[in-house]
XYZ file of C-alpha atoms in Angstrom:
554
model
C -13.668 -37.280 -14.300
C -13.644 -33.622 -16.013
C -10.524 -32.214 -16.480
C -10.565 -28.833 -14.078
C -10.676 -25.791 -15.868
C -7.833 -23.612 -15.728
C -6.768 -20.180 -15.708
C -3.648 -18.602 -16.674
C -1.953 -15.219 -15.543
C 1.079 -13.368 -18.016
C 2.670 -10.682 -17.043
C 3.985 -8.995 -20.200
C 5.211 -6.094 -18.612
C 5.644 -4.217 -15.109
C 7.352 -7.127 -13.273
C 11.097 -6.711 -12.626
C 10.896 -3.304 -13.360
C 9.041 0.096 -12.866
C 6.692 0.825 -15.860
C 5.672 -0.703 -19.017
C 2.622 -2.688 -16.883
C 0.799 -5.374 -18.473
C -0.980 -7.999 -17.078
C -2.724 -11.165 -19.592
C -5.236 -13.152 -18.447
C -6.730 -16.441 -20.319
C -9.303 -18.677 -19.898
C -9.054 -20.913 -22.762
C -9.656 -19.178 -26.133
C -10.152 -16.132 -24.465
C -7.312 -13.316 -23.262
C -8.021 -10.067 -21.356
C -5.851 -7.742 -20.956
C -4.908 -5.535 -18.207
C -3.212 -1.848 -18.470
C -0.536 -1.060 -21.274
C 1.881 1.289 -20.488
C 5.195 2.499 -21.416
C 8.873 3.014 -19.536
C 11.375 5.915 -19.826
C 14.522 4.337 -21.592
C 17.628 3.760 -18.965
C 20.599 5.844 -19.561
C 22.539 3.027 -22.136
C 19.515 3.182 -24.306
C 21.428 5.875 -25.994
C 18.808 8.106 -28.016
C 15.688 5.962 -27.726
C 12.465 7.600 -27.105
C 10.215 5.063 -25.177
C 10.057 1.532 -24.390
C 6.677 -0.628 -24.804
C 6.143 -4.179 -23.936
C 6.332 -6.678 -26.783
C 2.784 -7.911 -27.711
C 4.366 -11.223 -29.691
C 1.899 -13.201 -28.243
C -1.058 -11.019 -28.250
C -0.786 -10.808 -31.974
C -0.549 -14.674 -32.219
C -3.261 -15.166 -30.527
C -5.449 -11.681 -32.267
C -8.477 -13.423 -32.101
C -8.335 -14.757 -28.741
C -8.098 -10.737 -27.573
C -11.341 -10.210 -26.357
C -10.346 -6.172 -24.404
C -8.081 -4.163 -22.536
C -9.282 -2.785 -19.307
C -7.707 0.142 -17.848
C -6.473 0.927 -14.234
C -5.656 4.678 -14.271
C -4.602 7.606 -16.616
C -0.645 7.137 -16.116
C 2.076 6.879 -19.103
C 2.837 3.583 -17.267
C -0.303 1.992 -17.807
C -1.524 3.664 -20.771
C 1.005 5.297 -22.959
C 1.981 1.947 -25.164
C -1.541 1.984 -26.724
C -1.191 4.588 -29.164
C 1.710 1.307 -30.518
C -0.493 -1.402 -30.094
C -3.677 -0.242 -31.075
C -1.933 0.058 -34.789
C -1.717 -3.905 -34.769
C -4.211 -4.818 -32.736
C -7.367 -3.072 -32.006
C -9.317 -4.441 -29.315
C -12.451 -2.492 -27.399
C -10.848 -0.545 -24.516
C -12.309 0.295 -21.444
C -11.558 2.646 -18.429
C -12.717 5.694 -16.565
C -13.743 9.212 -18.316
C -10.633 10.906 -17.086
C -8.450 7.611 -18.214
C -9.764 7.248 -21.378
C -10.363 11.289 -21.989
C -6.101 11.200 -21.441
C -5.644 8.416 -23.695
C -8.280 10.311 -26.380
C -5.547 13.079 -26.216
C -2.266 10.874 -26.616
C -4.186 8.859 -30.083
C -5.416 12.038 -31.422
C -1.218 12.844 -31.281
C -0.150 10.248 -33.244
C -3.577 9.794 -35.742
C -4.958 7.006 -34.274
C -7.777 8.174 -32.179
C -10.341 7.452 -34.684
C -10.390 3.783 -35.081
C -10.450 3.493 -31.045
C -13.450 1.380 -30.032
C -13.568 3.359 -25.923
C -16.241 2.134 -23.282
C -16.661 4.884 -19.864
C -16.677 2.697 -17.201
C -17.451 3.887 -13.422
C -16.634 2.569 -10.178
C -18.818 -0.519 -9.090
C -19.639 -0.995 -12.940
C -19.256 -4.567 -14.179
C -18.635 -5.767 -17.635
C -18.820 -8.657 -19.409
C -16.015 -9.030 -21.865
C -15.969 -12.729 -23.451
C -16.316 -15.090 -20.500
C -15.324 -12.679 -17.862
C -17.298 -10.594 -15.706
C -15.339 -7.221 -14.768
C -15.878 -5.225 -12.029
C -13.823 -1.613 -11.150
C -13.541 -0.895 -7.689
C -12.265 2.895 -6.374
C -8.777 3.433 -5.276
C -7.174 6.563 -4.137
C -3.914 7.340 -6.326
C -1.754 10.100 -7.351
C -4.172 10.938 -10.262
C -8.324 10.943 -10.095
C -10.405 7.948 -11.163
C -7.824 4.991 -10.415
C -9.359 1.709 -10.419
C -8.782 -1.348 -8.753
C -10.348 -4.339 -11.633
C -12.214 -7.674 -9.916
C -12.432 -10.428 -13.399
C -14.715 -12.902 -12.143
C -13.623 -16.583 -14.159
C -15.231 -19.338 -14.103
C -12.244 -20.458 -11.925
C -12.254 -17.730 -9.214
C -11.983 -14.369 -8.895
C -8.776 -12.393 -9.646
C -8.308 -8.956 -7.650
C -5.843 -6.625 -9.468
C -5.260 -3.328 -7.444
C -3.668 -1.211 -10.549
C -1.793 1.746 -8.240
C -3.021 2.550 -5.124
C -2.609 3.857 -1.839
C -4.732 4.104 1.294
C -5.709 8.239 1.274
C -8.599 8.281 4.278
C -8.617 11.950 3.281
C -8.285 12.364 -0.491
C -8.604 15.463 -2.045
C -11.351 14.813 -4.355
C -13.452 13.462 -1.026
C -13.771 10.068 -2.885
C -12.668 7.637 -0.779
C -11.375 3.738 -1.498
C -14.258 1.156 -1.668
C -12.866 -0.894 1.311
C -16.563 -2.530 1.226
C -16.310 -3.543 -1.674
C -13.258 -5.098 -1.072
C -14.125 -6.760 2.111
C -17.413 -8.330 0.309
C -15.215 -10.049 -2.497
C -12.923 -11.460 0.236
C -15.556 -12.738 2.259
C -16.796 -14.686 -0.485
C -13.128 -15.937 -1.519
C -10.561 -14.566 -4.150
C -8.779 -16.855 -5.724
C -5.356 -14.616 -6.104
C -4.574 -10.779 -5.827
C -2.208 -8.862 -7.826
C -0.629 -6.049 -5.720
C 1.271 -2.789 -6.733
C 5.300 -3.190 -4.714
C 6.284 -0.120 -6.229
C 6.534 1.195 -2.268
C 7.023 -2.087 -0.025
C 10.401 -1.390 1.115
C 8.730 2.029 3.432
C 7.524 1.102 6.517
C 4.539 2.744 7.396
C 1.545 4.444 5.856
C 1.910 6.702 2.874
C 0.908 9.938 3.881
C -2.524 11.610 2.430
C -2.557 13.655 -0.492
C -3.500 17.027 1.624
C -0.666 17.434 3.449
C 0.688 18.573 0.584
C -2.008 21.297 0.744
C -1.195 22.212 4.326
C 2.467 22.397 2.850
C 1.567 24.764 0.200
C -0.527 26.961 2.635
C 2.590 27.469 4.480
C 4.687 28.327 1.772
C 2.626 30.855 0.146
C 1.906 32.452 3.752
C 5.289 33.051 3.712
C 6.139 33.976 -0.197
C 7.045 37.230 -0.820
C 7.314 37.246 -4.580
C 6.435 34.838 -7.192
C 5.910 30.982 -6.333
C 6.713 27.936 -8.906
C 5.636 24.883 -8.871
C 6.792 22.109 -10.022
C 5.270 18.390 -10.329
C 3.889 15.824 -12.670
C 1.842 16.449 -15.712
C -0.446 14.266 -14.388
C -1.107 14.748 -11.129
C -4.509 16.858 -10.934
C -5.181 16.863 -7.369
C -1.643 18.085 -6.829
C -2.733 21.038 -9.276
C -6.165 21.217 -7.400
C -4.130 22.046 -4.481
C -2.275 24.756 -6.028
C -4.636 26.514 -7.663
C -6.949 26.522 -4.496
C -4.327 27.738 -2.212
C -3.424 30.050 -5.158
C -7.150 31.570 -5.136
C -7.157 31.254 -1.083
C -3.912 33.927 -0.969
C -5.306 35.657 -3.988
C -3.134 34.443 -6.294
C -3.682 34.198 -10.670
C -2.071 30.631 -11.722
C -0.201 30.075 -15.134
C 0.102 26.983 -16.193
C 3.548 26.334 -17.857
C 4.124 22.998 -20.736
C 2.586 21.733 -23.627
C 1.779 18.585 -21.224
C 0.368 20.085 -18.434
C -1.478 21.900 -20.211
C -2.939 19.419 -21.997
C -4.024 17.274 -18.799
C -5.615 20.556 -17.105
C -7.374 21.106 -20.037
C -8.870 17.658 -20.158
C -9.487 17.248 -16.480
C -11.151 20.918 -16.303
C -13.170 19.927 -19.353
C -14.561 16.295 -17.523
C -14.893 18.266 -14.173
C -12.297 16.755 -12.713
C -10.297 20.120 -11.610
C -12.224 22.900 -10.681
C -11.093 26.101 -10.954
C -12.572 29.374 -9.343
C -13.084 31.773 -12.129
C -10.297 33.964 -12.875
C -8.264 32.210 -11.355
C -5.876 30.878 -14.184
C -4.520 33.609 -16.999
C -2.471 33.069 -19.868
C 1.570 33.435 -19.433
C 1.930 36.973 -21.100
C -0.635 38.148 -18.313
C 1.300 36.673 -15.943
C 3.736 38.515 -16.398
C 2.470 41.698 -16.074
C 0.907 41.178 -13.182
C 2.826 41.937 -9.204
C 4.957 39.499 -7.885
C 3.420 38.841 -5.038
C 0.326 37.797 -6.843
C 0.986 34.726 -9.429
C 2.053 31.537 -9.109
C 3.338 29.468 -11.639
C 2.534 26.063 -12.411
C 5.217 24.119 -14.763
C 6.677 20.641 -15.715
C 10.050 19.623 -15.242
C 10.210 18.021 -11.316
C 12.031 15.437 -13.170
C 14.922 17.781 -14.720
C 14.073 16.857 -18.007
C 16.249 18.426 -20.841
C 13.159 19.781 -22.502
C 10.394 20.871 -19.505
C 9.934 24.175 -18.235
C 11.956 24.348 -15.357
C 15.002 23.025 -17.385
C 14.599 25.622 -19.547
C 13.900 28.466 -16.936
C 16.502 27.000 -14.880
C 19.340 27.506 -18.168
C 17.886 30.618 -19.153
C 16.400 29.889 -22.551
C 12.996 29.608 -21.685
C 11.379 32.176 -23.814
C 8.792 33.819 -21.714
C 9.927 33.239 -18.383
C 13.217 33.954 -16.116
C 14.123 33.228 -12.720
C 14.567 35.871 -10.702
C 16.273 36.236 -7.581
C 13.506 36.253 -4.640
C 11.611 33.612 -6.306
C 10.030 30.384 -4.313
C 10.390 27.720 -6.550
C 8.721 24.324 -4.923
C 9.839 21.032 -6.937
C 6.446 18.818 -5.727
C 7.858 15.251 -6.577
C 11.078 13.315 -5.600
C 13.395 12.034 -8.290
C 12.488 8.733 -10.063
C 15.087 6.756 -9.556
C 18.127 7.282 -12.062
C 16.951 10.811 -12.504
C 18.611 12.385 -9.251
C 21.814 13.879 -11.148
C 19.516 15.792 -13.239
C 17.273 16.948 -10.592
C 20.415 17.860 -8.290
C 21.985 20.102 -11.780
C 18.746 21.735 -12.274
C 18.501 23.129 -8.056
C 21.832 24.221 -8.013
C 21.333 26.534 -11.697
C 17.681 27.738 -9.350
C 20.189 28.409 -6.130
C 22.339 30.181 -8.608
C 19.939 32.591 -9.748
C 19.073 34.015 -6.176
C 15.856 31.661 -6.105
C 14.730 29.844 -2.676
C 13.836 26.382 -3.709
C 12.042 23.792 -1.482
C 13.101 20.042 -2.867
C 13.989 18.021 0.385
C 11.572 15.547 0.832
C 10.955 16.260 4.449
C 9.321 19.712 3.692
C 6.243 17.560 2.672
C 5.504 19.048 -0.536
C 5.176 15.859 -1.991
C 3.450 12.463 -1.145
C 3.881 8.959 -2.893
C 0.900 7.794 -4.923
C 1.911 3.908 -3.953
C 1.510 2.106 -0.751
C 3.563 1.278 2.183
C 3.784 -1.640 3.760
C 0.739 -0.646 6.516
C -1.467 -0.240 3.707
C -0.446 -3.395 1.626
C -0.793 -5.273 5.096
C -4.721 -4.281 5.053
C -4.848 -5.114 1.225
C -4.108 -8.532 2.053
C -6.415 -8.832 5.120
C -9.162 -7.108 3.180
C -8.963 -9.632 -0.196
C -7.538 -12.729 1.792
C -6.362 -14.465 -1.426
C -5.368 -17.961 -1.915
C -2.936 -17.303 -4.239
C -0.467 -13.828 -4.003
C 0.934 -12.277 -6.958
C 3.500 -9.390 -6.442
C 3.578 -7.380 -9.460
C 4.782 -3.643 -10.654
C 8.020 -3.324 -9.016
C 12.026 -4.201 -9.517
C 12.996 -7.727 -8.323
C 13.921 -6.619 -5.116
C 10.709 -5.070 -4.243
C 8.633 -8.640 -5.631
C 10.856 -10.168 -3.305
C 10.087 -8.057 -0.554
C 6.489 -8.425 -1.054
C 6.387 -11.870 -1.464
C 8.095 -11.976 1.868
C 5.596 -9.457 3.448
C 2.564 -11.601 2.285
C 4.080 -14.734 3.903
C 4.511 -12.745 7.222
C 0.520 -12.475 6.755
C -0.138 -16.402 6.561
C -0.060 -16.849 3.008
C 2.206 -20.454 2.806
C 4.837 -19.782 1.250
C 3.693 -22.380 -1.889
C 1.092 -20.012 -2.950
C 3.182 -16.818 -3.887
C 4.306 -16.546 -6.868
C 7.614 -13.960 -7.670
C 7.269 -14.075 -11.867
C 9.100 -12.687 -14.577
C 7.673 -10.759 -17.590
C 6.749 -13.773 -20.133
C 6.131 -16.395 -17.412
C 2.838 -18.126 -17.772
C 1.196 -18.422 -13.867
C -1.579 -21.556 -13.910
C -4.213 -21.579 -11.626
C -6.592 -24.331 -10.872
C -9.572 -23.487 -8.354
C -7.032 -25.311 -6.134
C -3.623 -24.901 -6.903
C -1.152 -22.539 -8.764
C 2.152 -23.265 -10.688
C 4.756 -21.435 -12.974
C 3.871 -23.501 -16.333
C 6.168 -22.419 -19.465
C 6.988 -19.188 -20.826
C 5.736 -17.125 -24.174
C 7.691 -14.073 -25.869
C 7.847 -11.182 -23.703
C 10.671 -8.018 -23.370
C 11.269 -4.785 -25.032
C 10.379 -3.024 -27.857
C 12.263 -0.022 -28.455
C 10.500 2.993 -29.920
C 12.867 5.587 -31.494
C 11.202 8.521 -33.851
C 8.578 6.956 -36.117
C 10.406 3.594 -35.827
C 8.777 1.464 -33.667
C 11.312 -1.861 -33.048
C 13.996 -1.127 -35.451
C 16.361 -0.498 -32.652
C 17.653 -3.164 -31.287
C 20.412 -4.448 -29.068
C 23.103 -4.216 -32.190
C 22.016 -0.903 -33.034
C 22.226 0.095 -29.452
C 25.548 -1.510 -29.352
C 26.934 0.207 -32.212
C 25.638 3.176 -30.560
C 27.451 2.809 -27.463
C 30.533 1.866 -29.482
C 30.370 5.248 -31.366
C 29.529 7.391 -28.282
C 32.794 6.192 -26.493
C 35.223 5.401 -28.981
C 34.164 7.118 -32.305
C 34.568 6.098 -35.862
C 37.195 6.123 -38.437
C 36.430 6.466 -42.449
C 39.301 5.184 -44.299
C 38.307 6.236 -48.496
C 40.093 4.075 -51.114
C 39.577 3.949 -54.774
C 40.959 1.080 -56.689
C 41.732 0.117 -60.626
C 38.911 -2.795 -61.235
C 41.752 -3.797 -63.648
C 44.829 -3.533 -62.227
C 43.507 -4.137 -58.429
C 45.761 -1.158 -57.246
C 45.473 1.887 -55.517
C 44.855 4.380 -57.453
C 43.841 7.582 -54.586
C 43.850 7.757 -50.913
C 43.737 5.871 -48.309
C 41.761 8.865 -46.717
C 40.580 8.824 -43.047
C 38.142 10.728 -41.712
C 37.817 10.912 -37.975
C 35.019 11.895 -35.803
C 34.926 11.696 -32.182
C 38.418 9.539 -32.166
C 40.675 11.903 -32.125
C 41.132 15.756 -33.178
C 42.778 15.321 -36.687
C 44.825 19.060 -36.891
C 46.659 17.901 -33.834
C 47.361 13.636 -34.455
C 48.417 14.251 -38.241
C 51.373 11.382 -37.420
C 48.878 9.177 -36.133
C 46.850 9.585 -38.608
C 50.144 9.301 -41.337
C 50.683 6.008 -39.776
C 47.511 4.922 -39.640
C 47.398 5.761 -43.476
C 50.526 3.309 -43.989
C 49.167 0.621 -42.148
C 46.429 0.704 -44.489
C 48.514 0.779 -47.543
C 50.428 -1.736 -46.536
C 47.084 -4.174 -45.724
C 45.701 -3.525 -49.521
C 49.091 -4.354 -51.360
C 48.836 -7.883 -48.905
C 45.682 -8.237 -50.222
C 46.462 -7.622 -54.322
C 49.649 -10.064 -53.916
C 47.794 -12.288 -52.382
C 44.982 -12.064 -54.923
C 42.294 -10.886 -52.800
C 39.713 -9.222 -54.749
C 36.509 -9.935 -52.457
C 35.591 -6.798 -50.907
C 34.265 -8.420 -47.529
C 37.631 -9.536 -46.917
C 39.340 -6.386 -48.004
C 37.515 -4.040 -45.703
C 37.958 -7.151 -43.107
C 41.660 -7.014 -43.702
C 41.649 -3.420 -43.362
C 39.333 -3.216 -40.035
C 41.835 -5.777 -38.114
C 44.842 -3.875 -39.077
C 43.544 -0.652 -38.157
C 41.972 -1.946 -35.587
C 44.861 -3.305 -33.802
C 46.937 -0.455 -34.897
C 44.976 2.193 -32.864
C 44.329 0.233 -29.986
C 48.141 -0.403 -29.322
C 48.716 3.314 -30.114
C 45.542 4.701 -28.068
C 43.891 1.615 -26.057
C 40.376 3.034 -28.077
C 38.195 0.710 -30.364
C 36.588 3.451 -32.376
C 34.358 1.926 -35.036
C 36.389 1.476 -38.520
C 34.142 1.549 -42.002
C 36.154 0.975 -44.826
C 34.630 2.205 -47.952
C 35.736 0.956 -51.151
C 35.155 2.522 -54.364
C 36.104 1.287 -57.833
C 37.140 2.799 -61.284
């Protein structure tokens, strides 16, 4: 009897956690690959930049790459290419708007010319190596979001990328439920879902209430309105600069970023903007109050957006001024409420009027709730379920809202980032693990960071570090100047000169051990050294500030 052919899923990214999404699929000597995004760093990954999936075993397998097919424009599904393309460059295919965002982020870092891009539409399908791929429309929080269908000679996989149900999206293009119904008719063999919103009851609510929101506001706006909302979200800034042009209005658009993505999108026809309608900042600012809005990054409170800096006061060509409507369209990411909540209360201070609560409906998820990940299911009516971008809790939750739809329990599958997933055309297991986890980008460095760096890091951000400066006779083996100590971020040196005194004896005392005892091994010197100090200051201060002993000899 032939030996069934299987197929394998591995999730190199996105599952456990919110960003970084990438999804492997094989069929024998053959891998596609799936979205490759990039994640903010968490708060102990003290001065890192981004973080990007490790591609370990893409590059051991390099020739086995046969693409990588994109869901959607986002940083979490696209922004680790600029990385990987460097080490492994593989065609790439995705929508004009997704790939005319990525052609911006390689041109960045100097890599845009070796990119080998296919446009791909909705209801296009590929052939890449032995698998046929077909993109299906989804509404999201940015235009031209795919769903991708790879059709194996084992089944058919159904991965949704982000989604949500919008029966009334701004850009009047509406998700191919058809399609979607057709493929389950004739049988998927398992469909990867987006949990980023399964814990909300509900339905996600459509993409123009925001718009009604906005009318409201700027009915009401006396003076100037800013916005402020992702980068990326274009029909959000389709919104506002039609309401803007409705109450006769000029829009500025504020942020190297935003900027960017308007450009682009306006350029591929993707925002459309009555003319006149947008003017450069300096115009802006000439112009009456009552007639400009502002559009600007920084929902987020990030150190370095425009709001942040209007907020503080050192944005160069724009203040707050007391009468303003400021509108922050987005609610915190998670972990990024503090700076949010800093950033309103510096707008409150300046005699602004800001809108933020989340009931005022000027903003509206991009991700499902659980209504719409309900009809998913009945729609695709998969053999096998895969929860995927989400934290643990949320692929948990999922999991548990597929088996309330009649999926047995044995056929969902709650992974971890480097699990392999086996499918037959029958059955499904967890079989083995490859390398998968984080690669640290920092700078230029990409992956020179890692956890000891991080931990020194930490250590030094806490406690501080010590210097202690000896010279010694190469003859003699004796002191001949210092110790010195140098002290940053331990303690304030003009005002602990005893401690310091002390900690100078202590030190002394440690290097004559050392020359009786006939030490002359620098290792164990500054060893010696490091556990006497060490100890020394932690009786005297309960700190552990990093101790480097330098040594130098005459």
């Amino acid at each position: 009897m032939a030996k069934e052919p299987k197929l394998a899923l591995i999730p190199l990214g996105g599952l456990g956690e919110i960003g970084k999404n990438m999804m492997a699929v094989r069929f024998g000597e053959n891998i596609l690959v799936i979205d490759c995004g990039l994640m903010f760093p968490e708060e102990e990954m003290l001065g890192i930049d981004v973080v990007i999936p490790d591609i370990t075993y893409l590059l051991e397998n390099k020739d086995a790459v046969r693409g990588i097919v994109l869901t959607h424009g986002h940083e979490d599904h696209i922004g680790a290419l600029p990385y990987v393309l460097k080490q492994l460059n593989v065609p790439i295919y995705g929508t004009r708007l997704t790939l005319g965002l990525l052609q911006g982020k390689l041109k960045e870092q100097g890599v845009a010319g070796e990119a080998n891009m296919h446009v791909v539409k909705p209801r296009d399908t590929v052939t890449i190596g032995p698998f046929k791929v077909e993109f299906i429309r989804v509404s999201h929080s940015i235009p031209d979001a795919v769903a991708v269908a790879v059709h194996t000679p084992v089944g058919v996989i159904v991965h949704t990328g982000d989604f949500k149900i919008d029966q009334t999206p701004v850009d009047g293009e509406v998700t191919d439920f058809y399609r979607f119904a057709q493929l389950g008719e004739r049988g998927v063999l398992v469909l990867l879902s987006d949990s980023t919103n399964v814990e909300r009851p509900g339905y996600t609510m459509s993409e123009r209430m925001v718009g009604a929101t906005f009318d409201d506001i700027f009915r009401q706006a006396r003076e100037r309105i800013i916005i402020a909302t992702f980068a990326s979200n274009v029909h959000r800034l389709q919104q506002a600069i039609t309401t803007a042009y409705r109450y006769d209005r000029k829009v500025a658009i504020i942020g190297r970023s935003m900027i960017n993505v308007a450009n682009i999108a306006h350029e591929l026809g993707y925002l459309h903007v009555p003319e006149g309608t947008l003017v450069e900042l300096e115009e802006a600012n000439r112009l009456p109050k009552n007639k400009v809005v502002f559009l600007c990054t920084g929902s987020q409170g990030e150190p370095m957006s425009a709001l942040t800096r209007m907020a503080l006061g050192d944005h160069r060509q724009v203040e707050i001024l007391s009468g303003d409507t400021i509108i922050i369209s987005a609610t915190p990411i998670p972990g990024n409420e503090k700076l949010v909540a800093r950033i309103i209360d510096q707008l409150f201070k300046q005699g602004a009027h800001v809108i933020y609560e989340a009931v005022s409906g000027t903003h509206v998820s991009g991700h499902p709730s659980q209504e719409e990940l309900k009809l998913m299911i009945n729609l695709v009516k998969p053999r096998f379920f895969v929860p995927v971008h989400g934290e643990y809790r949320m692929l948990i939750k999922h999991a548990e809202l597929a088996r309330s739809m009649g999926i047995p329990a044995e056929n969902i599958f709650v992974a971890e980032n480097g699990q392999v997933l086996e499918f037959t055309r029958r059955s499904g297991r967890i079989a083995g693990r490859v390398t998968a986890g984080r690669v640290l980008v920092d700078g230029l460095g990409v992956g020179d960071v890692g956890n000891i760096v991080l931990r020194d890091r930490r250590q030094l951000s806490q406690d501080g570090i010590l210097i202690v400066v000896v010279t010694i006779s190469r003859e003699l083996g004796q002191v001949m100047a210092g110790p010195d100590i140098v002290s940053r971020g331990f303690v304030y040196v003009r005002e602990s000169e005893q401690l310091m005194e002390e900690a100078r004896e202590r030190v002394k005392e440690a290097l004559e051990k050392c020359n009786d005892r006939g030490l002359s091994e620098w290792a164990a010197i500054k060893a010696q050294v490091r556990d006497v100090l060490g100890k020394f200051l932690y009786e005297k201060t309960r700190r552990r500030p990093m101790i480097l002993p330098i040594i130098m000899e005459v």
